[in-house]
XYZ file of C-alpha atoms in Angstrom:
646
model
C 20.796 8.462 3.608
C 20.477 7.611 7.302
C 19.233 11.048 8.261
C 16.081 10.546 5.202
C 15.709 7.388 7.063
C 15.276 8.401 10.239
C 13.012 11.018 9.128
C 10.585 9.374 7.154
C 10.681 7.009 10.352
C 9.924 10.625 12.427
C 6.963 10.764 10.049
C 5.498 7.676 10.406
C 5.912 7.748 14.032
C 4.742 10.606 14.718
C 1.658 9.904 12.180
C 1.102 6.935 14.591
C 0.836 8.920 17.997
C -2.078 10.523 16.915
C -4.380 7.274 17.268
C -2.204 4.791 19.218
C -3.652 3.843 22.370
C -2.947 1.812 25.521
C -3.159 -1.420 24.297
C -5.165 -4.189 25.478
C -4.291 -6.787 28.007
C -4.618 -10.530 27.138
C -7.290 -12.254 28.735
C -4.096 -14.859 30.457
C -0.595 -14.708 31.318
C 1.612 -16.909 29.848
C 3.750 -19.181 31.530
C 6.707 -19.821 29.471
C 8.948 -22.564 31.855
C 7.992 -23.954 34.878
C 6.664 -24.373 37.468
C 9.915 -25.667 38.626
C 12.504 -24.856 41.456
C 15.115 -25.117 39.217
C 14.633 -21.711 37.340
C 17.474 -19.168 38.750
C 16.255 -15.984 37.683
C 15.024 -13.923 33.989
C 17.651 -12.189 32.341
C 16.439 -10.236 29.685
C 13.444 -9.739 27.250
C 14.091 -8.386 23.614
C 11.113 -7.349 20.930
C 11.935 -6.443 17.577
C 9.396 -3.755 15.826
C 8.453 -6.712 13.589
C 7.008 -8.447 16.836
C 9.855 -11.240 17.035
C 12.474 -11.836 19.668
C 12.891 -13.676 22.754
C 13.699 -14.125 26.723
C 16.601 -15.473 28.106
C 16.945 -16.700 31.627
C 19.197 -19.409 33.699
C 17.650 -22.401 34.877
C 19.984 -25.458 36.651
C 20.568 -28.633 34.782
C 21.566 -31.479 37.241
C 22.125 -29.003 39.637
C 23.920 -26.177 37.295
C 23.112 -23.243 36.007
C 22.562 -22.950 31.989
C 21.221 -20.760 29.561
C 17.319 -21.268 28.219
C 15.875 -19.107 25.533
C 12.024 -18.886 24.468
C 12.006 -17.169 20.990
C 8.616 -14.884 20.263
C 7.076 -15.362 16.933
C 3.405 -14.520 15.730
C 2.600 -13.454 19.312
C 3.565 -16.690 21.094
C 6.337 -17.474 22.872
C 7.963 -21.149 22.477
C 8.758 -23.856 24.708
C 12.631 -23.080 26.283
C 15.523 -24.137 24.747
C 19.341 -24.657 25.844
C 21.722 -22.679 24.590
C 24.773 -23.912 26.137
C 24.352 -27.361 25.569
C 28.301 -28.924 25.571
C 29.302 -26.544 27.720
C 30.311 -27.921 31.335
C 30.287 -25.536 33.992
C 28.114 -23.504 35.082
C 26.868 -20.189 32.667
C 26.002 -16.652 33.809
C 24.891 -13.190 32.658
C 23.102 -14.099 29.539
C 21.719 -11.120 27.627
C 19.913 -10.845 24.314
C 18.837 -8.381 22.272
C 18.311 -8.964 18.145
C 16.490 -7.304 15.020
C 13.748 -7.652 12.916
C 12.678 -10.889 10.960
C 13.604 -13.599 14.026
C 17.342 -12.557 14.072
C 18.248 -13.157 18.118
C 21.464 -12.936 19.836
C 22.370 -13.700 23.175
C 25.598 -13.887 24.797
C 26.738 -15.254 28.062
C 29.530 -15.919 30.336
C 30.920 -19.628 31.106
C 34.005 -20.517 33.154
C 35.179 -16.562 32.455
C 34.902 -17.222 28.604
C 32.140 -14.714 26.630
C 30.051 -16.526 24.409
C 27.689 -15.832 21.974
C 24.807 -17.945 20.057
C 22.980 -16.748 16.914
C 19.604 -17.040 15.671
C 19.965 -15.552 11.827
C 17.016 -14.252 10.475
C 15.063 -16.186 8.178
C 16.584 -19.629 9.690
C 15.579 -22.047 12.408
C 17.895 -22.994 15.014
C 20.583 -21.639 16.918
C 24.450 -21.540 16.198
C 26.964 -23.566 18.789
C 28.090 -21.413 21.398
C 30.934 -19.253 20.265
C 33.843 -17.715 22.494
C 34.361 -14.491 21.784
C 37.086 -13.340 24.414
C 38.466 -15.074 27.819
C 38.813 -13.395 31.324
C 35.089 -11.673 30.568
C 31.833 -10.824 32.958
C 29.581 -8.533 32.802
C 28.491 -8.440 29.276
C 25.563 -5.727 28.066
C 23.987 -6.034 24.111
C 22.339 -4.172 21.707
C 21.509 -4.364 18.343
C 20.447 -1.508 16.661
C 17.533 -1.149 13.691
C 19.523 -2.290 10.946
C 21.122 -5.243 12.614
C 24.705 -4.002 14.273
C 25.417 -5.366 17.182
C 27.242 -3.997 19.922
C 28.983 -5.986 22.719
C 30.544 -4.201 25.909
C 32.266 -6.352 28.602
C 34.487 -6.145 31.682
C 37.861 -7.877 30.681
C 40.622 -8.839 32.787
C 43.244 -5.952 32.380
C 45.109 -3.405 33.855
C 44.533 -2.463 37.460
C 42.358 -5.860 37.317
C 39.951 -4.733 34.839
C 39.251 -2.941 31.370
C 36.211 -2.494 29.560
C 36.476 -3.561 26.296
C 33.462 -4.027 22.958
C 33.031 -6.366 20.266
C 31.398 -5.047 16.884
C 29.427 -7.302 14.805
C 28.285 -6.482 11.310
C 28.231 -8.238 7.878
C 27.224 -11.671 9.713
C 30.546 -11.766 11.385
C 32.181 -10.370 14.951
C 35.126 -7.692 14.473
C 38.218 -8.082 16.732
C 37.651 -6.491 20.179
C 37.656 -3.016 20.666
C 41.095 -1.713 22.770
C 40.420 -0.679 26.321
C 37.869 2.160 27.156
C 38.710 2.910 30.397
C 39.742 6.865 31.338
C 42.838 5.753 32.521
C 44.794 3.159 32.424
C 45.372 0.762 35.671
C 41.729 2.235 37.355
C 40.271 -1.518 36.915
C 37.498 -0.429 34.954
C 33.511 -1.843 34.699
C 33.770 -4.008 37.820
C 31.258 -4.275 40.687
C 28.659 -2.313 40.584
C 30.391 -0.535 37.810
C 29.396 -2.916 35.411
C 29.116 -1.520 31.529
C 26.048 -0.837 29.901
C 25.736 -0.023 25.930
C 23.412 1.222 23.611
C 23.508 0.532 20.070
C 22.204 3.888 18.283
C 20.579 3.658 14.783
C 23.327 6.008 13.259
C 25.654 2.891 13.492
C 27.938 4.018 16.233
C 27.472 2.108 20.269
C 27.641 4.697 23.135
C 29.078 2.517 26.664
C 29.054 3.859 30.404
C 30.725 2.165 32.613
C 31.922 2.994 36.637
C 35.710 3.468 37.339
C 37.756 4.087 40.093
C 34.327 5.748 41.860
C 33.393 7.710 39.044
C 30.880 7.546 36.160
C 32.279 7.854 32.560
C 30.402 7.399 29.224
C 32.571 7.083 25.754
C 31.164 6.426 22.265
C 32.864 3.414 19.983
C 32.578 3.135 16.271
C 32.963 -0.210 15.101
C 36.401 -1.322 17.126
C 37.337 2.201 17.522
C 36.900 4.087 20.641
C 36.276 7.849 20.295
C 38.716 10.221 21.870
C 37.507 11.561 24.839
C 35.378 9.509 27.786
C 32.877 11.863 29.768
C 32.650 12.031 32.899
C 29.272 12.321 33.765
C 29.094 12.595 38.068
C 29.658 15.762 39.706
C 32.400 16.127 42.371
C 29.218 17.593 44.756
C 25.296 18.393 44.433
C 23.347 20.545 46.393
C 26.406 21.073 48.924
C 27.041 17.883 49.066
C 30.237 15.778 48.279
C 30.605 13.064 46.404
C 32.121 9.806 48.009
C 31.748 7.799 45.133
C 29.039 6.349 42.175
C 27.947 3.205 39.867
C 25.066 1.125 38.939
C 25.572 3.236 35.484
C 22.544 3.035 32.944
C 22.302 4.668 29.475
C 19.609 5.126 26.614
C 19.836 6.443 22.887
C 17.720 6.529 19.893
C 18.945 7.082 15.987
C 21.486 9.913 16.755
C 24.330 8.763 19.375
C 25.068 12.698 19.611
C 22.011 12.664 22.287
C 22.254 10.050 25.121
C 20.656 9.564 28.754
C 22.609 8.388 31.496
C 22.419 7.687 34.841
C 23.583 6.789 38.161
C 23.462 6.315 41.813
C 25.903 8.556 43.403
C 27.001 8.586 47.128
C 27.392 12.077 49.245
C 28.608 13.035 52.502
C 25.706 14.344 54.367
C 27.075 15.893 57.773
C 28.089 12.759 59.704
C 26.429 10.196 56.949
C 25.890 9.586 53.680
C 23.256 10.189 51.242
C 22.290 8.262 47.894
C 21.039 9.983 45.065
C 20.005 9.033 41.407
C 21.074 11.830 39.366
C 20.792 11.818 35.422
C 22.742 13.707 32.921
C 22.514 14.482 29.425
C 25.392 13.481 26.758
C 24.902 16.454 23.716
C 27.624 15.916 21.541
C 30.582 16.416 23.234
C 29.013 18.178 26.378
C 27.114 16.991 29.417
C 24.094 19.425 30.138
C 24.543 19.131 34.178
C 23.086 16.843 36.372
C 19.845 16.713 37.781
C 18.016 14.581 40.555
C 15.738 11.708 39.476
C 14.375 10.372 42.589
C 12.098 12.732 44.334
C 13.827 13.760 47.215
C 14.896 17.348 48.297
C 17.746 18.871 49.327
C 20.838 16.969 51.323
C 19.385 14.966 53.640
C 18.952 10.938 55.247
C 16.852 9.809 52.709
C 18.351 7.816 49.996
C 17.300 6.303 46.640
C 18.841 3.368 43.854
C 17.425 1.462 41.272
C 18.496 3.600 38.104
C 17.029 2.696 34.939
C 16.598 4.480 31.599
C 15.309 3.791 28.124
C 14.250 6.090 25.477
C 12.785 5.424 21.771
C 14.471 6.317 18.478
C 13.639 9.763 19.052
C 15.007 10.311 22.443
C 11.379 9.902 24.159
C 11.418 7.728 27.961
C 12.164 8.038 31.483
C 14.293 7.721 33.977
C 13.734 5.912 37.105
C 14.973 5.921 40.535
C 13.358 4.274 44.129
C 13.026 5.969 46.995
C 14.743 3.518 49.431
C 12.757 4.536 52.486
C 9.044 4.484 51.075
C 9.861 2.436 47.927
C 8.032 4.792 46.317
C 9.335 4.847 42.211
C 10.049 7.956 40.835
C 10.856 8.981 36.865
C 11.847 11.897 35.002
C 10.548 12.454 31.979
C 11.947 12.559 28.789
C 11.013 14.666 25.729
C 12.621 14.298 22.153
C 16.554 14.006 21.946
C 16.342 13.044 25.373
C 15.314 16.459 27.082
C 14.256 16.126 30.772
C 10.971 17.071 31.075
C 9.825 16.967 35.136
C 9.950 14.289 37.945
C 6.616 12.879 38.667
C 5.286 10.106 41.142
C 4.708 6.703 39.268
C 3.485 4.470 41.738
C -0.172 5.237 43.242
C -0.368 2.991 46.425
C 1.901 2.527 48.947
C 4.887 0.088 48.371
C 6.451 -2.458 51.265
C 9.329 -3.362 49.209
C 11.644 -2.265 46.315
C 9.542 -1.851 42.745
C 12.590 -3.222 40.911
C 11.456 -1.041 37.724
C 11.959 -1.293 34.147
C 11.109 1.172 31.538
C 11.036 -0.130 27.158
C 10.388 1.526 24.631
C 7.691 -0.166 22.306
C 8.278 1.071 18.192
C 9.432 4.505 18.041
C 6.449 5.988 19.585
C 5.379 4.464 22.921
C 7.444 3.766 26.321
C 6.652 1.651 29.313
C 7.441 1.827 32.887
C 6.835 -1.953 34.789
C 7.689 -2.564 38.255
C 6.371 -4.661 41.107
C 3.750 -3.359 43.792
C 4.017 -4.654 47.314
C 1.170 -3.607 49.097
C 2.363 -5.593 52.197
C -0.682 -6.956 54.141
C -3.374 -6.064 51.925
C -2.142 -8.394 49.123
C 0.505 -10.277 48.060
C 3.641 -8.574 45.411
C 2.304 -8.357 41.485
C 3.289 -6.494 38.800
C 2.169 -3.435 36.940
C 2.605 -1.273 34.333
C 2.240 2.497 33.313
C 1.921 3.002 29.333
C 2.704 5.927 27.605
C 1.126 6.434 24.339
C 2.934 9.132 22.835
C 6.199 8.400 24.762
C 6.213 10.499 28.015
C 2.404 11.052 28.985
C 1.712 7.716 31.187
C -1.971 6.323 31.533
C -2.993 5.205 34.737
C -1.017 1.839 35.840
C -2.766 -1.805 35.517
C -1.982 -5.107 37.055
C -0.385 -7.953 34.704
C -0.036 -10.424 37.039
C -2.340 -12.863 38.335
C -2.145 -14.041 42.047
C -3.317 -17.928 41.173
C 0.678 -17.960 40.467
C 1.414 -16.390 44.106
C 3.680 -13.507 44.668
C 5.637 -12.400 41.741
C 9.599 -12.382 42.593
C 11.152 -8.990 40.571
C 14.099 -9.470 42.242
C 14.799 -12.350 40.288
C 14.047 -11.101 36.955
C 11.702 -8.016 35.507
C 11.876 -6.883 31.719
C 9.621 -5.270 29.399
C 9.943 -4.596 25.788
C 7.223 -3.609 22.520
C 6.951 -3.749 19.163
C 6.406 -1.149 16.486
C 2.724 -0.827 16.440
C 2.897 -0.765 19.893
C 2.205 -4.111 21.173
C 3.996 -4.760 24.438
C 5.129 -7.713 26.610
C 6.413 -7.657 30.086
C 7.686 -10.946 31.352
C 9.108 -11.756 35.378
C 9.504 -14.382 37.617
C 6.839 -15.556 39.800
C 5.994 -18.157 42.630
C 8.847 -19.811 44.525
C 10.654 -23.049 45.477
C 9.027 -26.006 42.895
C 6.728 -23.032 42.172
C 8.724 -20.934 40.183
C 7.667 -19.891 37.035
C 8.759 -17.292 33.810
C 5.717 -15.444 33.163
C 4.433 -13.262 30.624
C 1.905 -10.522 29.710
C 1.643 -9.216 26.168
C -1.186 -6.250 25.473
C -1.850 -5.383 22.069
C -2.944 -2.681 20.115
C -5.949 -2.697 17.986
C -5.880 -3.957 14.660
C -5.072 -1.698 11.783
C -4.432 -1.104 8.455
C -7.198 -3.025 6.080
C -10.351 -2.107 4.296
C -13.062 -3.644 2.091
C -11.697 -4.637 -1.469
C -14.708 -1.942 -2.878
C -16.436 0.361 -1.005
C -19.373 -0.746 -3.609
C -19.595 -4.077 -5.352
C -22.025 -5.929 -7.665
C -22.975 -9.338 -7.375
C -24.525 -11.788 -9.801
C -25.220 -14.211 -6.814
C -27.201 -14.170 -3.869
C -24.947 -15.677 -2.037
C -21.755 -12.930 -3.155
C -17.741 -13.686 -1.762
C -16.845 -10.119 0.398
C -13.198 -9.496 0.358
C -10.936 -7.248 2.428
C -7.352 -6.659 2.610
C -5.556 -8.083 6.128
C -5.278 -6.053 9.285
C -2.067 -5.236 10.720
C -1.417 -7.520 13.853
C 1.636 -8.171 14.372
C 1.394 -10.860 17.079
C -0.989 -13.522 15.479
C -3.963 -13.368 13.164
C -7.017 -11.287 13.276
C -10.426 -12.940 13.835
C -12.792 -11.287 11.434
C -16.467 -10.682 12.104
C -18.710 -10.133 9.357
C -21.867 -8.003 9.690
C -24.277 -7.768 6.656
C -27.285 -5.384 7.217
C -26.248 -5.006 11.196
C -26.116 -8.588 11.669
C -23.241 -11.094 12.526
C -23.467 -13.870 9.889
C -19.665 -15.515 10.633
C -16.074 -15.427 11.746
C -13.053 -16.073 9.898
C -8.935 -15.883 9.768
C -9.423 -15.190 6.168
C -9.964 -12.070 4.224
C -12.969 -13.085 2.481
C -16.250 -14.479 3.173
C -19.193 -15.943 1.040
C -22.614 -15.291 2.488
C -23.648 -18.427 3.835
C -27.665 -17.450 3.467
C -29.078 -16.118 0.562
C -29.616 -12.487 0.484
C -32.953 -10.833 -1.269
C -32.343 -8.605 -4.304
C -30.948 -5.172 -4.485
C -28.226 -3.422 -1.855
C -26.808 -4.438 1.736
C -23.952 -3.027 3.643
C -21.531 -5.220 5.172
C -18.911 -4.199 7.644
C -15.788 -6.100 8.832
C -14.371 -5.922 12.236
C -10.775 -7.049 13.358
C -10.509 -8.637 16.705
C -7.168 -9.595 17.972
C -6.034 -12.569 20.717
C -6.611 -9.791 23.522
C -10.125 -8.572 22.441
C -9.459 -5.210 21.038
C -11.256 -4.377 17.659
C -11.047 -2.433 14.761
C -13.840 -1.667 12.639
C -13.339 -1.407 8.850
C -15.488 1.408 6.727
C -18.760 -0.073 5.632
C -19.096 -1.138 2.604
C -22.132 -2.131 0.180
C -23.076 -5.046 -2.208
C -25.886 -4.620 -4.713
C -27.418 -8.100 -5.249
C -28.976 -8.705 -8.871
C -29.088 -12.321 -9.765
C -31.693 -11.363 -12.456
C -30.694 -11.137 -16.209
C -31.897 -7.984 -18.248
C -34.419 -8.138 -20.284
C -34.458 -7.100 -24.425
C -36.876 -7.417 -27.544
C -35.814 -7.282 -30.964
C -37.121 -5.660 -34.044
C -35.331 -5.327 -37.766
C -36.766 -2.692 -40.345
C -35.271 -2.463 -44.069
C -34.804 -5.110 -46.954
C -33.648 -8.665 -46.510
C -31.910 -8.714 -49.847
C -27.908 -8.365 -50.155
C -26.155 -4.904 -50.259
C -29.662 -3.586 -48.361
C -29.678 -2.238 -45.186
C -30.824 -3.590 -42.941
C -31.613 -1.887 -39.386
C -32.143 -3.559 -35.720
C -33.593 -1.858 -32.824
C -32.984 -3.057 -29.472
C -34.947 -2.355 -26.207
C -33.175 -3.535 -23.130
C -33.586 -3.293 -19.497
C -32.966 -4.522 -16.116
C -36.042 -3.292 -13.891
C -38.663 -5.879 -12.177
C -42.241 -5.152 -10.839
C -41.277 -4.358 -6.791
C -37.789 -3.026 -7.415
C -36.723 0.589 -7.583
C -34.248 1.227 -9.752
C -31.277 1.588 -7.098
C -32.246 -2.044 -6.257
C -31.327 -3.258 -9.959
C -27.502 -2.849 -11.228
C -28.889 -1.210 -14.632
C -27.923 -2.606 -18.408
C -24.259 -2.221 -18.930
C -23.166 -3.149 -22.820
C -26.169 -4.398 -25.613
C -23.480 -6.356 -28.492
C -25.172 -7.100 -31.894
C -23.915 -9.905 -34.172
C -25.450 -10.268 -37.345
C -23.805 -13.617 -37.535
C -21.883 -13.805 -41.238
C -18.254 -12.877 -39.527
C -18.047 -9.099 -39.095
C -17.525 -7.377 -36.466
C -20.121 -7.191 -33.752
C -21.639 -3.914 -33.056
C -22.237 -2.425 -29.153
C -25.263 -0.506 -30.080
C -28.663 -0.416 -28.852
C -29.469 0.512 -32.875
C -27.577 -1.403 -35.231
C -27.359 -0.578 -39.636
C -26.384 -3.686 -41.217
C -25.810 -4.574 -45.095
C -25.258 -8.963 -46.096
C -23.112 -8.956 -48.994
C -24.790 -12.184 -49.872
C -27.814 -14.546 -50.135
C -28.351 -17.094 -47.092
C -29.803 -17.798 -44.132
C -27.983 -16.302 -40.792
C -28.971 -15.999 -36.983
C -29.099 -12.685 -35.402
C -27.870 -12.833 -31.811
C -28.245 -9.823 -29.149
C -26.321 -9.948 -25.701
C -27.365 -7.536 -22.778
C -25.134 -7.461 -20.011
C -26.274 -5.891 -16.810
C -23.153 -4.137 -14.261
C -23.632 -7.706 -12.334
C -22.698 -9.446 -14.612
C -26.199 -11.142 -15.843
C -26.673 -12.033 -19.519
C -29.937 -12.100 -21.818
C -28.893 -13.557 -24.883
C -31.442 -13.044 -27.766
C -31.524 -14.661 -31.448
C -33.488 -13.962 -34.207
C -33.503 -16.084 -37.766
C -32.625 -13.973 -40.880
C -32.931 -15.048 -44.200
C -31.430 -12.459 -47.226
C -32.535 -13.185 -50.501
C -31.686 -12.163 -53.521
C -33.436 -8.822 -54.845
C -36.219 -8.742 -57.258
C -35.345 -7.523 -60.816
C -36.390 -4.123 -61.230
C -34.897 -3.775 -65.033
C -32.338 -1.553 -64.184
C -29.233 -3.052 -66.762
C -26.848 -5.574 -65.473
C -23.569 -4.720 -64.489
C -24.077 -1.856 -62.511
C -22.793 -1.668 -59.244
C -24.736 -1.833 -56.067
C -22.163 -0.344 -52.768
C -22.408 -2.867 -49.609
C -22.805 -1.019 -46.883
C -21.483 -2.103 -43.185
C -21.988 0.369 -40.242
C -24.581 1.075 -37.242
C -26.270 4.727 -35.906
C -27.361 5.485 -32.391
């Protein structure tokens, strides 16, 4: 069932990549909190493909650090929120991450206790804190596509440290996972071998963590670790040998059997040392080799850092390393399953500081590389972004920021995420001191997805309703503009319209376009509405004997055409309905035979209905008599007859 799943979502991706663009950037940033110099840095951004989620970031309360969470919904992001409210001392580390339909999680670390705080889906307002395990740092979450969650930790253990995950699934967190670690007494996932976990849509959470110098990666199944832990760095590159590694990243999509991880890993280079950041690719239960992600040649001075990875569902991203000496960023690409695909050059200008990259995924299509440009004297530190449309080809990169906020501050806080249709938001810390702010950027895709009701429509009005289905936006209605005959004649949030001015008789296109909070448009096929407010016209005449059991025969001319109209300007008679008005069944004839089976006086009425809906109603007196004698002898029988002929 999973594997269907993931392949119909192949499909559809892959249906999408054909038209999805670079989206559009919103006219203004955002400034979720502040400014304020009590803001301590952003911690992470989450977006679900439904377009919810949230940031997280520490800002001091009476001079203490606590957790604050701004929750995305219908393309806004809300006013920050506590999370650790009762809690003391001072928190740390939060991360979040969450699923579709407003369901959030973020956990944190206070006074060595994890915590975690739910936002279910469906339901306002966050849980109370919960501790989840004491003598914790370091946590890393992720929540995969159908809402298990994954939480990997450093825990106090043997040889000082283990790394250790929590499962959570059914609403409710599973006992903690036993140690990871390669071996035991190493002190596992501390320093700058902090654990990192992905949460892969096949259910099962794939954790790298650093130990005792080396790099190892191990996959977990609920509570249950898997056998074997990888070891992912190489004892030497290029000649060169290793001293030691960490700052360990990883990315996986549906199937945990392909996974991207990588590192920074120390050499010996002659008398010094050398830095690389290396990448290596998990395939079931074999690494594919390592290979450099940074740039730089053979063994040498020149160093690099700054690892980061992130792929989509299908194995689709980059990796991403610094040069340390030029600050020039660097990624390897990523095809499907995680394949590397080439080093390339992301940056375009030259960079005085670190870029302090992040790279997202946005829906199972698109990726994103963000990072911060330094450009020294000729300007002051912003942010920008390369988008990929089709998850490894990047467009040319774009500022978000805007200087009226002053330099932006990466180092404090950079993260990007995106949505399934492709929308994407980037939010970092900006200004300084009591100017600090969280700041955002969200571009969005064009609208999609909705039509006119009928490609062709008639209306009995001159002033007709036009209905269309909704556009798919994601982050906040559509603004719909209306065009009849070329011409704007309103706006509107809804999905219909009635012509405010009278329109003349006969047909007019109309054409919808969807325009989003950011300015990009869709336009919807044209459509046309035939206007015929006039009613048909129809005459009358009856032939035969007025006398019961006598036929008796109407004829009926109708039509709908007027002097100055061509007939594609008029909708055209639809049904003529005869009622000879003594109870029988009315006839839908043009020519109608009728026989009364008895003397009185009745009222012939005639109903032409035009495609429009117009009516002409016509009625015409009839009076039956009774027959004169002709001697024939009485008690004979006369048939009645009841029927109608073209």
């Amino acid at each position: 069932m999973l594997l269907l799943l993931l392949t119909l979502l192949f499909l559809a991706a892959s249906a999408g990549a054909a038209v999805r663009r670079t989206p559009t950037l919103a006219p203004t940033n955002t400034v979720v909190d502040g400014p304020s110099a009590a803001i301590t840095g952003l911690s992470g951004l989450f977006v679900a493909r439904d377009g919810t989620g949230g940031l997280v970031y520490l800002k001091s309360v009476g001079g203490v650090p606590h957790v604050f969470v701004s929750t995305l919904s219908g393309g806004a992001f809300s006013g920050p929120r506590q999370l650790d409210t009762g809690l003391g001392g001072a928190s740390s580390a939060p991360v979040i991450s969450g699923n579709s339909g407003g369901e959030l999680m973020v956990a944190f670390i206070n006074g060595r206790e994890l915590y975690t705080v739910l936002e279910p889906s469906g339901q306002a307002g966050w849980t109370a804190p919960q501790p989840m395990y004491s003598g914790a740092s370091n946590p890393s979450l992720s929540v995969n596509a159908f809402g298990k969650a994954y939480l990997a930790f450093t825990a106090s253990g043997a040889g000082g440290s283990d790394v250790r995950t929590l499962y959570f699934g059914g609403g409710q967190w599973a006992a903690a996972s036993p140690p990871l670690d390669a071996a035991a007494g190493d002190g596992a996932g501390s320093g700058a071998g902090r654990p990192r976990v992905v949460a892969c849509g096949d259910g099962t959470a794939v954790v790298v963590w650093g130990e005792a110098g080396h790099i190892y990666v191990r996959r977990v199944l609920r509570a249950t670790p898997s056998v074997t832990a990888y070891r992912t760095d190489p004892g030497s590159y290029l000649g060169a040998s290793e001293i030691s590694a960490d700052t360990p990243v990883i990315a996986a999509g549906g199937d945990s059997s392909y996974v991207s991880v990588a590192f920074a890993e120390t050499f010996a280079a002659g008398a010094g040392r050398q830095t690389r950041v290396l990448f290596n690719h998990l395939i079931a239960g074999r690494l594919s080799g390592v290979q450099a992600v940074d740039g730089l040649g053979g063994p040498g001075t020149l160093s690099a850092d700054q690892p980061n990875t992130a792929t989509t569902e299908f194995g689709a991203g980059f990796v991403t390393a610094e040069q340390a000496s030029t600050h020039n960023l660097y990624a390897l690409r990523l095809s499907g399953n995680a394949w590397p695909a080439g080093v390339m050059q992301i940056n375009s200008l030259p960079a005085l500081t670190a870029p302090d990259a992040v790279t997202s995924p946005a829906g199972t299509v698109s990726t994103m590389i963000a990072w911060q440009q330094n450009p020294g004297a000729g300007g002051i530190p912003e942010i920008r972004l390369r988008y990929a449309p089709d998850g490894i080809n990047l467009n040319p990169d774009q500022v978000l920021s805007t200087s009226s906020f002053g330099p932006t501050n990466a180092d404090l806080g950079l993260a990007a995420g995106g949505d399934q249709a492709g929308d994407a938001a980037v939010a970092w810390v900006q200004g300084s001191g009591n100017q600090t702010r969280i700041v955002t950027a969200q571009l969005f895709q064009a609208p999609g997805g909705f039509s006119p009701a009928s490609l062709f429509a008639y209306s009995a009005s001159l002033t007709p309703t036009l209905r269309w289905s909704a556009a798919s936006e994601q982050w906040g209605p559509a603004t719909y503009q209306v065009k009849v005959n070329g011409a704007l004649i309103a706006q509107t949030t809804s999905t219909s319209i009635t012509i405010p001015t009278p329109l003349a008789q006969g047909r007019h296109a109309w054409q919808v376009i969807a325009v989003n909070r950011a300015g990009a448009a869709t336009v919807a096929r044209s459509a046309t509405v035939l206007v015929d407010s006039l009613p048909p016209r129809a005459t009358v005449r009856l032939t035969g004997q007025r006398h019961p059991g006598r036929s008796l025969r109407a004829f009926v001319r109708a039509y709908d055409t007027r002097p100055g109209l061509r007939s594609g300007q008029v909708s055209g008679v639809t049904s003529v309905q005869v009622k000879w008005g003594d109870g029988f069944k009315p006839f839908v004839r043009s020519t109608s035979v009728h026989a009364y089976r008895r003397r009185g006086r009745f009222v012939l009425t005639v109903i032409v209905t035009d495609r429009a809906g117009n009516r002409t109603i016509v009625k015409k007196k009839v009076r039956i008599t009774a027959a004169p004698n002709t001697g024939k002898p009485r008690g004979r029988k006369h048939t009645v007859r009841h029927g109608s002929r073209r």
